Amino acid sequence: AADFKAYLTVDSAYQFSVFPESGSLPPCDDPEGMQFFVSFTPTEYGKSVTGKLVIVTEEMQWSFQLRGTHPEYSAPEGNAKVSSRQDKEVLRALAEAQAKRRPGQRRK
């Protein structure tokens, strides 16, 4: 077993993260091995972003180029419907509100 540190280089995009960041690597003949989880959480669509993951022990160093990909966009389906008519209740409430603002006028 060897103690390790895992980190992303300073030029890596902030949307990347790695877990665990430190610990102990099992021996190389261990069938379980060691899993590292790299997550990419984009906050907007646009160009692809990159990063570099480095894992270091006292005797070895590994580095991995990371390329973040965005989920495929699919436009929502359905029919758009816009109504340009006011609901009768809304019109009634507006008329009442206007009548209250002008105390000298009567509603017809």
mmCIF file of N, CA, C and O in Angstrom, residues 1 6 12 59 104:
data_model
loop_
_atom_site.group_PDB
_atom_site.id
_atom_site.type_symbol
_atom_site.label_atom_id
_atom_site.label_comp_id
_atom_site.label_asym_id
_atom_site.label_seq_id
_atom_site.Cartn_x
_atom_site.Cartn_y
_atom_site.Cartn_z
ATOM 1 N N ALA A 1 0.846 -1.188 0.000
ATOM 2 C CA ALA A 1 0.000 0.000 0.000
ATOM 3 C C ALA A 1 0.884 1.240 0.000
ATOM 4 O O ALA A 1 1.947 1.258 0.604
ATOM 5 N N ALA A 6 -4.408 13.023 -4.806
ATOM 6 C CA ALA A 6 -4.996 13.224 -6.128
ATOM 7 C C ALA A 6 -5.467 14.667 -6.209
ATOM 8 O O ALA A 6 -6.110 15.163 -5.290
ATOM 9 N N SER A 12 -6.856 23.497 -14.752
ATOM 10 C CA SER A 12 -8.054 22.696 -15.015
ATOM 11 C C SER A 12 -9.303 23.538 -14.823
ATOM 12 O O SER A 12 -9.341 24.440 -13.986
ATOM 13 N N GLU A 59 6.597 7.040 -4.820
ATOM 14 C CA GLU A 59 7.422 6.433 -5.868
ATOM 15 C C GLU A 59 6.923 6.647 -7.290
ATOM 16 O O GLU A 59 7.666 6.468 -8.242
ATOM 17 N N GLY A 104 -64.258 59.981 -6.847
ATOM 18 C CA GLY A 104 -65.375 60.796 -7.310
ATOM 19 C C GLY A 104 -66.121 60.212 -8.485
ATOM 20 O O GLY A 104 -67.165 60.709 -8.878
#
